[in-house]
Amino acid sequence: MLKLVIIFCNILAVLMTAHCAGYRLNLTRSEPIGLYKVVSEIPKRGDLASFCLSQENEYKELTADRNYLGTSLLCPSGQKPLLKELVGTTGDSITVEFSSIRVNDTIFILMSRTHDSNGRKLPHKLRSGVIPEGEALLLSTHHKNNFDSRYFGLVDARALHKVIPVFTFN
């Protein structure tokens, strides 16, 4: 029994050290499953970014009630952070349609679902227009039916943390 406790403590110590060094494990379908590292660079278009839904985002309550994100101590909301691709930044023009989102001249073929997998209505906060100063558009380009800015809207760009894949599986 003592050996099991020692093994468990060692595993826990390794995981805590990795977490403090910026390593994160993604087990969701939003991006490839695997190990990622949060780096100190400011994310730019095309980069992966990790972020928490802000306390002010009205969708935060819905995600908590429906347990879309699960729980975590990493975000002030108590929900897990999201991992998405940064596709639009301040000044970019976005056109939102049912089956696509255009950012400047780039088209993302993404169907906006009207209901979640349990048949509950999904609000859509993202609107066509120009991305305001300090905000960003984040989408899951890996998995087309994912929870991203199509549903919860633009995100505060200051809340984004650049993330790089270390070891992933598609």
Short mmCIF file of C-alpha atoms in Angstrom, two decimals:
data_model
loop_
_atom_site.label_atom_id
_atom_site.label_comp_id
_atom_site.label_asym_id
_atom_site.label_seq_id
_atom_site.Cartn_x
_atom_site.Cartn_y
_atom_site.Cartn_z
CA MET A 1 0.00 0.00 0.00
CA LEU A 2 2.84 2.39 0.82
CA LYS A 3 4.35 1.79 -2.65
CA LEU A 4 1.05 2.80 -4.27
CA VAL A 5 0.93 5.99 -2.23
CA ILE A 6 4.52 6.82 -3.20
CA ILE A 7 3.82 6.13 -6.90
CA PHE A 8 0.67 8.27 -6.75
CA CYS A 9 2.54 11.13 -5.07
CA ASN A 10 5.33 10.96 -7.67
CA ILE A 11 2.83 11.03 -10.55
CA LEU A 12 1.04 13.95 -8.93
CA ALA A 13 4.33 15.82 -8.48
CA VAL A 14 5.25 15.29 -12.15
CA LEU A 15 1.81 16.50 -13.30
CA MET A 16 1.95 19.58 -11.07
CA THR A 17 5.46 20.42 -12.29
CA ALA A 18 4.38 20.05 -15.92
CA HIS A 19 1.34 22.25 -15.29
CA CYS A 20 3.46 24.96 -13.64
CA ALA A 21 5.79 24.82 -16.66
CA GLY A 22 2.83 25.62 -18.93
CA TYR A 23 1.99 22.18 -20.28
CA ARG A 24 -1.67 21.31 -20.83
CA LEU A 25 -3.37 18.12 -21.91
CA ASN A 26 -6.22 18.48 -24.39
CA LEU A 27 -8.67 15.58 -24.36
CA THR A 28 -11.46 17.38 -26.27
CA ARG A 29 -12.32 17.25 -29.96
CA SER A 30 -11.87 21.02 -30.44
CA GLU A 31 -8.24 20.50 -31.45
CA PRO A 32 -6.16 17.33 -31.85
CA ILE A 33 -5.87 15.33 -28.64
CA GLY A 34 -2.46 15.70 -27.07
CA LEU A 35 0.00 17.76 -25.11
CA TYR A 36 0.25 21.53 -25.61
CA LYS A 37 2.40 24.24 -24.09
CA VAL A 38 1.28 27.74 -23.13
CA VAL A 39 3.99 30.19 -24.22
CA SER A 40 4.56 33.85 -23.35
CA GLU A 41 4.14 35.21 -26.91
CA ILE A 42 1.04 37.19 -27.85
CA PRO A 43 -1.06 35.06 -30.21
CA LYS A 44 -1.58 36.28 -33.75
CA ARG A 45 -3.90 35.17 -36.56
CA GLY A 46 -3.49 31.46 -37.22
CA ASP A 47 -2.15 30.65 -33.75
CA LEU A 48 -3.87 28.41 -31.26
CA ALA A 49 -5.02 30.25 -28.17
CA SER A 50 -6.29 29.23 -24.76
CA PHE A 51 -8.73 31.45 -22.89
CA CYS A 52 -11.48 31.53 -20.31
CA LEU A 53 -14.94 32.86 -21.03
CA SER A 54 -15.10 36.21 -19.29
CA GLN A 55 -17.27 36.72 -16.25
CA GLU A 56 -19.23 39.29 -18.30
CA ASN A 57 -20.02 36.90 -21.18
CA GLU A 58 -23.73 36.13 -20.89
CA TYR A 59 -23.08 32.69 -22.37
CA LYS A 60 -20.90 31.77 -19.37
CA GLU A 61 -23.98 30.98 -17.27
CA LEU A 62 -25.47 28.81 -20.01
CA THR A 63 -22.24 26.85 -20.41
CA ALA A 64 -22.14 26.25 -16.66
CA ASP A 65 -25.80 25.20 -16.47
CA ARG A 66 -25.36 22.79 -19.39
CA ASN A 67 -21.85 21.69 -18.34
CA TYR A 68 -20.43 22.37 -21.81
CA LEU A 69 -16.92 23.02 -20.51
CA GLY A 70 -16.65 21.02 -17.32
CA THR A 71 -15.01 22.34 -14.19
CA SER A 72 -11.51 23.62 -13.56
CA LEU A 73 -9.61 25.85 -11.18
CA LEU A 74 -7.82 27.47 -14.14
CA CYS A 75 -10.63 29.96 -14.89
CA PRO A 76 -12.34 32.45 -12.55
CA SER A 77 -15.69 31.05 -13.71
CA GLY A 78 -14.74 27.59 -12.43
CA GLN A 79 -15.05 26.20 -15.98
CA LYS A 80 -12.30 24.74 -18.16
CA PRO A 81 -10.43 27.04 -20.53
CA LEU A 82 -11.09 26.72 -24.25
CA LEU A 83 -8.52 26.00 -26.98
CA LYS A 84 -9.29 27.49 -30.42
CA GLU A 85 -7.62 29.03 -33.46
CA LEU A 86 -7.36 32.81 -33.57
CA VAL A 87 -8.90 33.65 -36.96
CA GLY A 88 -9.88 37.31 -36.60
CA THR A 89 -8.44 40.35 -34.86
CA THR A 90 -9.14 44.07 -34.44
CA GLY A 91 -10.29 45.67 -37.69
CA ASP A 92 -11.04 42.44 -39.53
CA SER A 93 -14.33 42.27 -41.41
CA ILE A 94 -16.52 39.27 -40.59
CA THR A 95 -19.58 38.04 -42.45
CA VAL A 96 -21.67 35.46 -40.63
CA GLU A 97 -23.92 33.11 -42.58
CA PHE A 98 -25.60 29.88 -41.55
CA SER A 99 -23.03 27.62 -43.23
CA SER A 100 -19.93 29.80 -43.24
CA ILE A 101 -18.01 32.64 -41.69
CA ARG A 102 -15.91 34.96 -43.84
CA VAL A 103 -13.03 36.79 -42.20
CA ASN A 104 -11.76 39.35 -44.70
CA ASP A 105 -11.16 37.12 -47.77
CA THR A 106 -10.94 33.77 -45.95
CA ILE A 107 -14.04 31.58 -45.78
CA PHE A 108 -14.52 29.03 -43.01
CA ILE A 109 -17.15 26.43 -43.86
CA LEU A 110 -18.79 25.94 -40.47
CA MET A 111 -22.45 25.14 -39.95
CA SER A 112 -24.00 26.98 -37.05
CA ARG A 113 -26.19 24.51 -35.22
CA THR A 114 -29.52 25.69 -33.85
CA HIS A 115 -29.65 23.06 -31.06
CA ASP A 116 -27.07 21.19 -28.99
CA SER A 117 -26.77 17.38 -28.86
CA ASN A 118 -29.53 17.28 -26.20
CA GLY A 119 -31.98 19.28 -28.32
CA ARG A 120 -31.58 22.54 -26.38
CA LYS A 121 -31.64 25.80 -28.35
CA LEU A 122 -28.24 27.41 -28.94
CA PRO A 123 -27.99 31.20 -28.92
CA HIS A 124 -25.76 32.79 -31.56
CA LYS A 125 -23.87 35.87 -30.35
CA LEU A 126 -21.60 36.35 -33.37
CA ARG A 127 -22.76 39.03 -35.82
CA SER A 128 -21.42 40.36 -39.12
CA GLY A 129 -19.35 43.54 -38.90
CA VAL A 130 -15.87 44.75 -38.07
CA ILE A 131 -14.06 43.31 -35.07
CA PRO A 132 -13.73 46.14 -32.50
CA GLU A 133 -10.48 47.21 -30.85
CA GLY A 134 -9.22 44.65 -28.33
CA GLU A 135 -11.48 41.79 -29.39
CA ALA A 136 -10.82 38.56 -31.29
CA LEU A 137 -12.66 35.83 -33.18
CA LEU A 138 -11.77 32.25 -32.26
CA LEU A 139 -13.00 29.18 -34.12
CA SER A 140 -12.39 25.47 -34.04
CA THR A 141 -11.06 24.72 -37.51
CA HIS A 142 -10.23 21.14 -36.47
CA HIS A 143 -13.75 20.02 -35.56
CA LYS A 144 -16.62 21.72 -37.40
CA ASN A 145 -19.34 21.17 -34.74
CA ASN A 146 -17.47 22.71 -31.87
CA PHE A 147 -18.27 25.33 -29.25
CA ASP A 148 -16.57 28.52 -30.42
CA SER A 149 -17.17 32.21 -31.21
CA ARG A 150 -20.12 31.27 -33.44
CA TYR A 151 -22.05 30.77 -30.21
CA PHE A 152 -20.40 32.86 -27.46
CA GLY A 153 -19.20 35.77 -29.62
CA LEU A 154 -15.98 37.72 -29.70
CA VAL A 155 -13.39 37.36 -26.93
CA ASP A 156 -11.23 39.92 -25.13
CA ALA A 157 -7.90 39.66 -26.96
CA ARG A 158 -6.00 40.42 -23.72
CA ALA A 159 -7.34 37.14 -22.26
CA LEU A 160 -5.70 35.00 -24.95
CA HIS A 161 -2.65 32.85 -24.29
CA LYS A 162 -0.68 31.45 -27.21
CA VAL A 163 -0.50 27.66 -27.20
CA ILE A 164 1.75 25.42 -29.29
CA PRO A 165 1.26 21.70 -29.86
CA VAL A 166 3.98 19.52 -28.39
CA PHE A 167 2.69 16.02 -29.11
CA THR A 168 -0.74 15.44 -30.67
CA PHE A 169 -2.85 12.75 -32.31
CA ASN A 170 -5.33 13.55 -35.06
#
